[in-house]
CSV table of C-alpha atoms in Angstrom, one decimal:
chain,number,residue,atom,x,y,z
N,473,MET,CA,103.8,77.7,72.0
N,474,SER,CA,106.0,78.7,69.1
N,475,ALA,CA,109.6,77.4,69.1
N,476,ALA,CA,112.3,79.9,70.1
N,477,VAL,CA,114.5,81.2,67.2
N,478,GLU,CA,118.3,80.9,67.3
N,479,LEU,CA,120.2,84.1,67.9
N,480,CYS,CA,123.9,84.4,66.8
N,481,LEU,CA,126.6,87.0,67.0
N,482,ALA,CA,128.4,86.4,63.8
N,483,ARG,CA,131.0,89.1,63.9
N,484,LEU,CA,132.3,91.7,66.5
N,485,GLY,CA,134.5,94.7,65.8
N,486,THR,CA,136.2,96.5,68.7
N,487,VAL,CA,138.2,99.8,68.8
N,488,GLY,CA,139.6,101.4,71.9
N,489,PHE,CA,137.9,98.9,74.3
N,490,ARG,CA,139.8,98.0,77.5
N,491,ASN,CA,143.1,96.3,76.6
N,492,LEU,CA,141.7,94.7,73.4
N,493,GLU,CA,143.6,95.2,70.2
N,494,ALA,CA,141.4,96.8,67.5
N,495,GLY,CA,140.1,94.3,65.1
N,496,SER,CA,137.2,92.1,64.0
N,497,LEU,CA,136.4,88.5,64.9
N,498,GLN,CA,134.0,86.0,63.4
N,499,PHE,CA,132.3,83.5,65.8
N,500,ALA,CA,130.8,80.1,65.6
N,501,SER,CA,127.0,79.7,66.0
N,502,GLY,CA,127.5,77.1,68.7
N,503,LEU,CA,130.4,77.1,71.2
N,504,ASN,CA,133.2,79.7,71.3
N,505,VAL,CA,136.1,79.0,73.7
N,506,ILE,CA,138.3,81.9,74.6
N,507,PHE,CA,141.4,80.9,76.5
N,508,GLY,CA,144.6,82.6,77.8
N,509,GLU,CA,146.3,83.5,81.0
N,510,ASN,CA,144.7,85.8,83.6
N,511,GLY,CA,144.8,89.5,82.8
N,512,GLN,CA,145.1,89.1,79.0
N,513,GLY,CA,141.7,90.3,78.0
N,514,LYS,CA,139.3,87.3,78.0
N,515,THR,CA,136.8,89.0,80.3
N,516,SER,CA,137.0,92.2,78.3
N,517,LEU,CA,135.8,90.4,75.3
N,518,ILE,CA,132.8,88.9,77.2
N,519,GLU,CA,132.1,92.4,78.7
N,520,ALA,CA,132.2,93.9,75.2
N,521,ILE,CA,129.5,91.5,74.0
N,522,TYR,CA,127.4,92.1,77.1
N,523,LEU,CA,127.6,95.9,76.9
N,524,LEU,CA,126.8,95.9,73.2
N,525,CYS,CA,123.6,93.9,73.8
N,526,THR,CA,122.4,95.4,77.1
N,527,THR,CA,124.0,99.0,77.1
N,528,ARG,CA,125.4,98.0,80.5
N,529,SER,CA,128.6,96.5,81.9
N,530,PHE,CA,128.7,93.7,84.5
N,531,ARG,CA,132.1,95.1,85.7
N,532,THR,CA,131.5,98.8,86.3
N,533,THR,CA,128.7,101.4,86.5
N,534,LYS,CA,131.0,104.0,84.9
N,535,LEU,CA,131.1,103.1,81.2
N,536,SER,CA,133.9,105.6,80.6
N,537,GLU,CA,136.2,103.0,82.4
N,538,VAL,CA,136.0,100.8,79.3
N,539,ILE,CA,137.8,103.4,77.2
N,540,GLN,CA,141.4,102.4,76.4
N,541,THR,CA,144.2,104.5,77.9
N,542,ASP,CA,145.0,107.4,75.5
N,543,ALA,CA,141.9,106.6,73.4
N,544,LEU,CA,139.2,109.2,72.9
N,545,GLN,CA,136.4,106.7,72.8
N,546,ALA,CA,135.6,103.0,72.7
N,547,ARG,CA,133.6,101.6,69.7
N,548,LEU,CA,131.8,98.3,69.2
N,549,LYS,CA,130.0,96.9,66.2
N,550,GLY,CA,128.3,93.5,66.1
N,551,SER,CA,126.6,91.7,63.2
N,552,PHE,CA,123.8,89.4,64.4
N,553,GLU,CA,121.4,86.9,62.9
N,554,ARG,CA,118.1,85.8,64.3
N,555,GLY,CA,116.2,83.2,62.4
N,556,GLY,CA,118.1,84.2,59.2
N,557,LEU,CA,117.3,87.9,59.7
N,558,PRO,CA,120.5,90.0,60.0
N,559,TRP,CA,121.0,93.3,61.8
N,560,THR,CA,123.8,95.3,63.4
N,561,LEU,CA,124.3,96.9,66.8
N,562,GLU,CA,126.8,99.7,67.5
N,563,ALA,CA,128.0,101.3,70.7
N,564,GLN,CA,130.2,104.3,71.1
N,565,ILE,CA,131.5,105.3,74.6
N,566,SER,CA,133.3,108.6,75.3
N,567,GLN,CA,134.0,110.8,78.3
N,568,ARG,CA,131.0,112.9,77.2
N,569,GLY,CA,128.5,110.1,77.0
N,570,ARG,CA,127.4,107.1,75.1
N,571,SER,CA,125.3,106.2,72.0
N,572,PHE,CA,123.8,103.0,70.8
N,573,LEU,CA,122.5,102.2,67.3
N,574,LYS,CA,120.5,99.4,65.8
N,575,ASN,CA,120.9,99.1,62.0
N,576,GLY,CA,122.5,102.6,62.0
N,577,ALA,CA,119.6,104.3,63.8
N,578,ARG,CA,119.1,105.4,67.4
N,579,PRO,CA,116.4,103.3,69.0
N,580,LYS,CA,113.3,105.1,70.4
N,581,GLU,CA,113.7,103.4,73.7
N,582,ARG,CA,116.6,101.6,75.5
N,583,LEU,CA,114.0,98.9,76.4
N,584,LEU,CA,113.4,98.0,72.7
N,585,TYR,CA,117.1,97.9,72.0
N,586,VAL,CA,117.8,95.5,74.8
N,587,GLN,CA,114.8,93.2,74.1
N,588,SER,CA,116.0,92.7,70.5
N,589,THR,CA,119.2,90.8,71.5
N,590,PRO,CA,118.7,88.9,74.7
N,591,VAL,CA,121.9,87.8,76.5
N,592,VAL,CA,122.6,86.1,79.8
N,593,ALA,CA,126.0,86.3,81.5
N,594,PHE,CA,127.5,84.2,84.3
N,595,HIS,CA,130.7,85.7,85.8
N,596,PRO,CA,132.6,85.3,89.1
N,597,GLY,CA,130.6,88.2,90.6
N,598,ASP,CA,127.4,86.3,90.2
N,599,LEU,CA,128.4,84.0,93.0
N,600,LEU,CA,127.1,86.8,95.2
N,601,LEU,CA,123.6,86.0,93.9
N,602,ILE,CA,123.4,83.6,96.9
N,603,THR,CA,125.5,85.3,99.5
N,604,GLY,CA,125.4,89.0,98.5
N,605,ALA,CA,122.9,91.9,98.8
N,606,ALA,CA,119.2,91.5,98.0
N,607,GLN,CA,119.7,94.1,95.2
N,608,LEU,CA,121.6,91.5,93.1
N,609,ARG,CA,118.7,89.1,93.2
N,610,ARG,CA,116.2,91.9,92.4
N,611,ARG,CA,118.2,92.7,89.4
N,612,LEU,CA,118.0,89.1,88.2
N,613,LEU,CA,114.2,89.3,88.6
N,614,ASP,CA,114.1,92.5,86.7
N,615,ARG,CA,116.1,91.1,83.8
N,616,ILE,CA,113.5,88.3,83.5
N,617,ILE,CA,110.6,90.9,83.8
N,618,LEU,CA,112.1,93.0,81.0
N,619,HIS,CA,111.1,90.2,78.6
N,620,ARG,CA,108.0,88.8,80.4
N,621,GLN,CA,106.3,92.1,81.5
N,622,PRO,CA,108.3,95.1,80.2
N,623,GLY,CA,105.7,97.5,81.5
N,624,ALA,CA,106.9,96.7,85.0
N,625,ILE,CA,110.3,98.1,84.1
N,626,ASP,CA,108.7,101.4,83.1
N,627,ALA,CA,106.9,101.2,86.5
N,628,LYS,CA,110.3,100.8,88.3
N,629,ARG,CA,111.6,103.9,86.6
N,630,ALA,CA,108.5,105.8,87.6
N,631,PHE,CA,108.7,104.6,91.1
N,632,ASP,CA,112.3,105.5,91.5
N,633,GLU,CA,111.8,109.0,90.1
N,634,ALA,CA,108.8,109.6,92.4
N,635,ALA,CA,110.6,108.2,95.4
N,636,LYS,CA,113.6,110.5,94.9
N,637,LYS,CA,111.3,113.6,94.6
N,638,ARG,CA,109.3,112.5,97.7
N,639,LEU,CA,112.5,112.2,99.8
N,640,PHE,CA,113.6,115.7,98.7
N,641,VAL,CA,110.2,117.1,99.7
N,642,LEU,CA,110.3,115.3,103.0
N,643,GLU,CA,113.7,116.9,103.7
N,644,GLN,CA,112.7,120.4,102.6
N,645,ARG,CA,108.9,120.7,103.1
N,646,PRO,CA,107.7,117.7,105.2
N,647,LYS,CA,104.1,119.1,105.5
N,648,SER,CA,103.7,119.7,101.8
N,649,ARG,CA,100.6,118.4,99.9
N,650,GLU,CA,103.0,117.4,97.1
N,651,LEU,CA,103.8,114.2,99.1
N,652,GLU,CA,100.4,112.8,98.3
N,653,ALA,CA,100.9,113.1,94.6
N,654,PHE,CA,104.3,111.4,94.7
N,655,GLU,CA,103.0,108.7,97.0
N,656,ALA,CA,100.1,108.0,94.6
N,657,VAL,CA,102.6,107.5,91.8
N,658,MET,CA,104.8,105.3,94.0
N,659,ALA,CA,101.9,103.1,95.2
N,660,GLU,CA,100.6,102.5,91.7
N,661,ASN,CA,103.9,101.6,90.2
N,662,GLY,CA,105.4,99.9,93.2
N,663,ALA,CA,102.4,97.5,93.4
N,664,LEU,CA,102.8,96.7,89.7
N,665,LEU,CA,106.5,96.0,90.0
N,666,SER,CA,106.2,93.8,93.1
N,667,GLY,CA,103.5,91.8,91.5
N,668,ALA,CA,105.6,91.3,88.4
N,669,ARG,CA,108.6,90.2,90.5
N,670,GLU,CA,106.4,87.7,92.4
N,671,GLN,CA,105.1,86.2,89.2
N,672,ALA,CA,108.7,85.9,87.9
N,673,VAL,CA,109.7,84.0,91.1
N,674,ILE,CA,106.8,81.6,90.6
N,675,ALA,CA,107.9,81.0,87.0
N,676,LEU,CA,111.5,80.7,88.1
N,677,GLU,CA,111.1,78.2,90.9
N,678,GLY,CA,110.3,75.0,88.9
N,679,ARG,CA,113.0,75.6,86.4
N,680,PHE,CA,115.6,76.5,89.0
N,681,SER,CA,114.9,73.4,91.1
N,682,ALA,CA,115.1,71.1,88.1
N,683,ILE,CA,118.3,72.6,86.8
N,684,PHE,CA,120.0,72.5,90.2
N,685,THR,CA,119.1,68.8,90.6
N,686,ARG,CA,120.6,68.0,87.2
N,687,LEU,CA,123.8,69.9,87.8
N,688,ALA,CA,124.5,69.3,91.5
N,689,ARG,CA,123.5,65.7,91.6
N,690,GLU,CA,122.9,66.0,95.4
N,691,ASP,CA,119.9,64.7,97.4
N,692,LEU,CA,118.9,68.1,98.7
N,693,SER,CA,115.6,69.9,99.1
N,694,MET,CA,115.9,73.4,97.7
N,695,SER,CA,113.3,76.2,97.3
N,696,ILE,CA,113.0,79.8,96.5
N,697,PHE,CA,110.3,82.2,97.6
N,698,PHE,CA,109.5,85.9,97.3
N,699,ARG,CA,109.3,88.2,100.3
N,700,PRO,CA,107.7,91.4,99.2
N,701,GLY,CA,108.8,94.8,100.6
N,702,GLY,CA,105.4,96.2,99.8
N,703,THR,CA,102.1,95.1,98.6
N,704,THR,CA,100.2,94.7,95.4
N,705,ASN,CA,97.2,96.5,96.8
N,706,VAL,CA,97.6,100.1,95.7
N,707,GLU,CA,95.5,101.7,98.4
N,708,ASP,CA,97.3,99.8,101.2
N,709,PHE,CA,100.6,100.7,99.5
N,710,ARG,CA,99.8,104.4,99.5
N,711,ARG,CA,98.6,104.3,103.2
N,712,ARG,CA,101.9,102.6,104.3
N,713,LEU,CA,103.9,105.3,102.5
N,714,GLU,CA,102.0,108.0,104.3
N,715,GLU,CA,102.6,106.2,107.7
N,716,SER,CA,106.3,105.9,107.0
N,717,ARG,CA,107.0,109.6,106.3
N,718,ALA,CA,108.6,110.3,109.6
N,719,ILE,CA,111.0,107.3,109.6
N,720,ASP,CA,111.8,107.9,105.9
N,721,GLN,CA,112.7,111.5,106.6
N,722,ARG,CA,114.9,110.5,109.5
N,723,ARG,CA,116.7,107.8,107.6
N,724,LYS,CA,116.8,109.7,104.3
N,725,MET,CA,115.6,106.6,102.4
N,726,THR,CA,112.4,104.8,101.4
N,727,THR,CA,111.7,102.0,103.9
N,728,TYR,CA,108.6,100.5,102.2
N,729,GLY,CA,108.2,99.2,98.7
N,730,PRO,CA,109.9,97.2,96.0
N,731,GLU,CA,113.4,98.3,97.1
N,732,ARG,CA,112.8,95.9,100.0
N,733,ASP,CA,111.7,93.0,97.9
N,734,GLU,CA,113.8,89.9,98.5
N,735,LEU,CA,114.3,86.5,96.7
N,736,ILE,CA,115.0,83.9,99.4
N,737,VAL,CA,117.0,80.8,98.4
N,738,SER,CA,116.8,77.8,100.8
N,739,LEU,CA,118.5,74.4,101.1
N,740,ASP,CA,116.9,71.8,103.2
N,741,GLY,CA,114.7,74.5,104.7
N,742,ARG,CA,117.6,76.7,105.8
N,743,PRO,CA,118.9,79.9,104.1
N,744,ALA,CA,121.5,78.9,101.5
N,745,ARG,CA,123.5,82.1,102.0
N,746,ALA,CA,124.3,81.1,105.6
N,747,TYR,CA,124.2,77.3,105.5
N,748,GLY,CA,125.1,76.2,102.0
N,749,SER,CA,128.7,75.1,101.3
N,750,GLN,CA,130.8,77.1,98.8
N,751,GLY,CA,130.3,74.5,96.2
N,752,GLN,CA,126.6,74.4,96.7
N,753,GLN,CA,126.4,78.2,96.5
N,754,ARG,CA,128.2,78.1,93.2
N,755,MET,CA,125.8,75.6,91.7
N,756,LEU,CA,122.8,77.5,93.1
N,757,ALA,CA,124.1,80.7,91.5
N,758,LEU,CA,124.7,79.0,88.1
N,759,SER,CA,121.3,77.3,88.3
N,760,LEU,CA,119.6,80.6,88.8
N,761,LYS,CA,121.4,82.0,85.7
N,762,LEU,CA,120.4,79.0,83.6
N,763,ALA,CA,116.8,79.3,84.8
N,764,GLU,CA,117.0,83.0,83.8
N,765,LEU,CA,118.1,81.8,80.4
N,766,GLU,CA,115.2,79.5,80.0
N,767,LEU,CA,112.6,82.1,81.1
N,768,ILE,CA,113.9,84.7,78.8
N,769,ARG,CA,113.9,82.2,75.9
N,770,GLU,CA,110.3,81.3,76.7
N,771,SER,CA,109.2,85.0,76.9
N,772,SER,CA,111.2,86.4,74.0
N,773,LEU,CA,110.9,83.4,71.7
N,774,THR,CA,114.6,83.8,71.1
N,775,CYS,CA,117.5,81.6,72.3
N,776,PRO,CA,119.6,84.1,74.3
N,777,ILE,CA,123.4,84.3,73.8
N,778,LEU,CA,125.1,82.8,76.9
N,779,LEU,CA,128.3,84.2,78.2
N,780,LEU,CA,130.2,82.1,80.8
N,781,ASP,CA,133.2,84.0,82.2
N,782,ASP,CA,135.9,81.9,83.9
N,783,VAL,CA,133.4,79.2,84.8
N,784,SER,CA,136.1,76.5,84.9
N,785,SER,CA,137.7,78.2,87.9
N,786,GLU,CA,134.5,77.9,89.8
N,787,LEU,CA,133.5,74.4,88.7
N,788,ASP,CA,135.3,71.1,88.6
N,789,ARG,CA,135.4,69.0,85.4
N,790,GLU,CA,132.4,66.9,86.3
N,791,ARG,CA,130.2,70.0,87.0
N,792,THR,CA,131.5,71.7,83.8
N,793,GLU,CA,130.5,68.7,81.7
N,794,ALA,CA,127.1,68.6,83.5
N,795,VAL,CA,126.6,72.3,82.4
N,796,PHE,CA,127.4,71.4,78.8
N,797,ARG,CA,125.2,68.3,78.8
N,798,PHE,CA,122.4,70.6,79.8
N,799,LEU,CA,123.3,73.1,77.1
N,800,GLY,CA,123.6,70.3,74.6
N,801,HIS,CA,119.8,70.1,74.5
N,802,GLU,CA,119.5,73.8,73.9
N,803,ARG,CA,120.3,76.0,70.8
N,804,ASN,CA,122.0,78.9,72.5
N,805,GLN,CA,125.2,80.4,71.1
N,806,VAL,CA,127.8,80.1,74.0
N,807,PHE,CA,130.9,82.1,74.8
N,808,VAL,CA,133.1,80.7,77.5
N,809,THR,CA,136.5,82.0,78.8
N,810,THR,CA,139.0,79.8,80.6
N,811,THR,CA,142.7,79.4,81.5
N,812,ARG,CA,142.3,75.6,81.0
N,813,PRO,CA,141.0,74.9,77.6
N,814,GLU,CA,141.6,71.1,78.1
N,815,LEU,CA,138.6,71.1,80.4
N,816,PHE,CA,136.4,71.9,77.4
N,817,ALA,CA,137.5,69.0,75.2
N,818,ASP,CA,134.7,66.7,76.3
N,819,ALA,CA,132.3,69.6,76.7
N,820,GLY,CA,132.9,70.7,73.2
N,821,ARG,CA,132.2,67.2,71.9
N,822,ILE,CA,128.9,67.2,73.7
N,823,LEU,CA,127.8,70.3,71.7
N,824,GLU,CA,129.4,69.0,68.5
N,825,SER,CA,127.4,65.8,68.8
N,826,ALA,CA,124.3,68.0,68.8
N,827,SER,CA,125.6,69.5,65.4
N,828,ARG,CA,126.8,72.7,67.1
N,829,ALA,CA,129.7,74.5,65.4
N,830,ARG,CA,132.7,75.4,67.5
N,831,ALA,CA,135.5,78.0,67.4
N,832,ASP,CA,138.5,78.5,69.6
N,833,PHE,CA,140.5,81.7,70.3
N,834,ARG,CA,143.7,82.5,72.2
N,835,VAL,CA,144.0,85.8,74.0
N,836,GLU,CA,147.4,87.3,74.7
N,837,LEU,CA,148.0,90.9,75.8
N,838,GLY,CA,144.7,92.0,74.3
N,839,ARG,CA,145.3,90.3,70.9
N,840,ILE,CA,142.6,87.7,70.1
N,841,SER,CA,143.7,85.0,67.6
N,842,PRO,CA,141.4,82.4,66.1
N,843,LEU,CA,142.8,78.9,66.0
């Protein structure tokens, strides 16, 4: 297999984004430590990078919320390098909508835009990967699938659209022959999506287990497995949809299919969400994200940018150093925010010993100053 190519965000410009002061920053290709007190803008910088690369925010589903008070729009521009090849990404968010450009041109598909600049983020909300709703774990699988089997992401879009139309017809015309057409589309695409998620879990399991063992240093038996909400057999899928029409009409929701898929995480044979300690759940969530990082690197042949938001508030010094020892063997550009930069003195030396460049930044009232 070909070696993965390094990806680097060399420079980022921001205007009108959250509380960040307008300006441009140059980053190191290795470790970038962003520190300051809470509420100063550290997470906003991480969010800006994530949004520019993915067209999504991990903090809100309403992108208009990122627009600075009294500003008409928020603008981001990033200069990237991948294996020596430069390109730019631009994002413009206004109350009327959003636009994203690559090298000054609008991409034909969002999928192609996102695939070009893989990024993985770990933020406090990701602790819910273990204890929260199944939807969060499905999203993790779909981020992996986007690079492993992108056709399944198109299948998800087709399934969701057909499911919405089917529910409308069930409400308005429950005996309509239209239902058969919508269910045929749902069966074909739902079976494809569930199959892709199952394959992602199989690929994820070995990496996840190995990473957790290295980081947690506990003698625990852990496992993950996939519990499908549907089937990969198209005809069986279609038949089950037909049989569930009455209950779907009554509940006003689709009760069979990939929206019921679940990723189960276990410790010593018991559900981690119920029986894992808070510390164990933190390490499990972080291990899932680092396994996601490895799978995306393998599939995209690109070392994804890693964003670690406030990881030092969730991990002690020993666990933080364990994370950076793991990263010391990788070639990912890393951005980490913290209120305690002293925790990253040893972590930084680990990366520096691997010939990784480092840069430090202080954030105060939205102003980001390189040190």
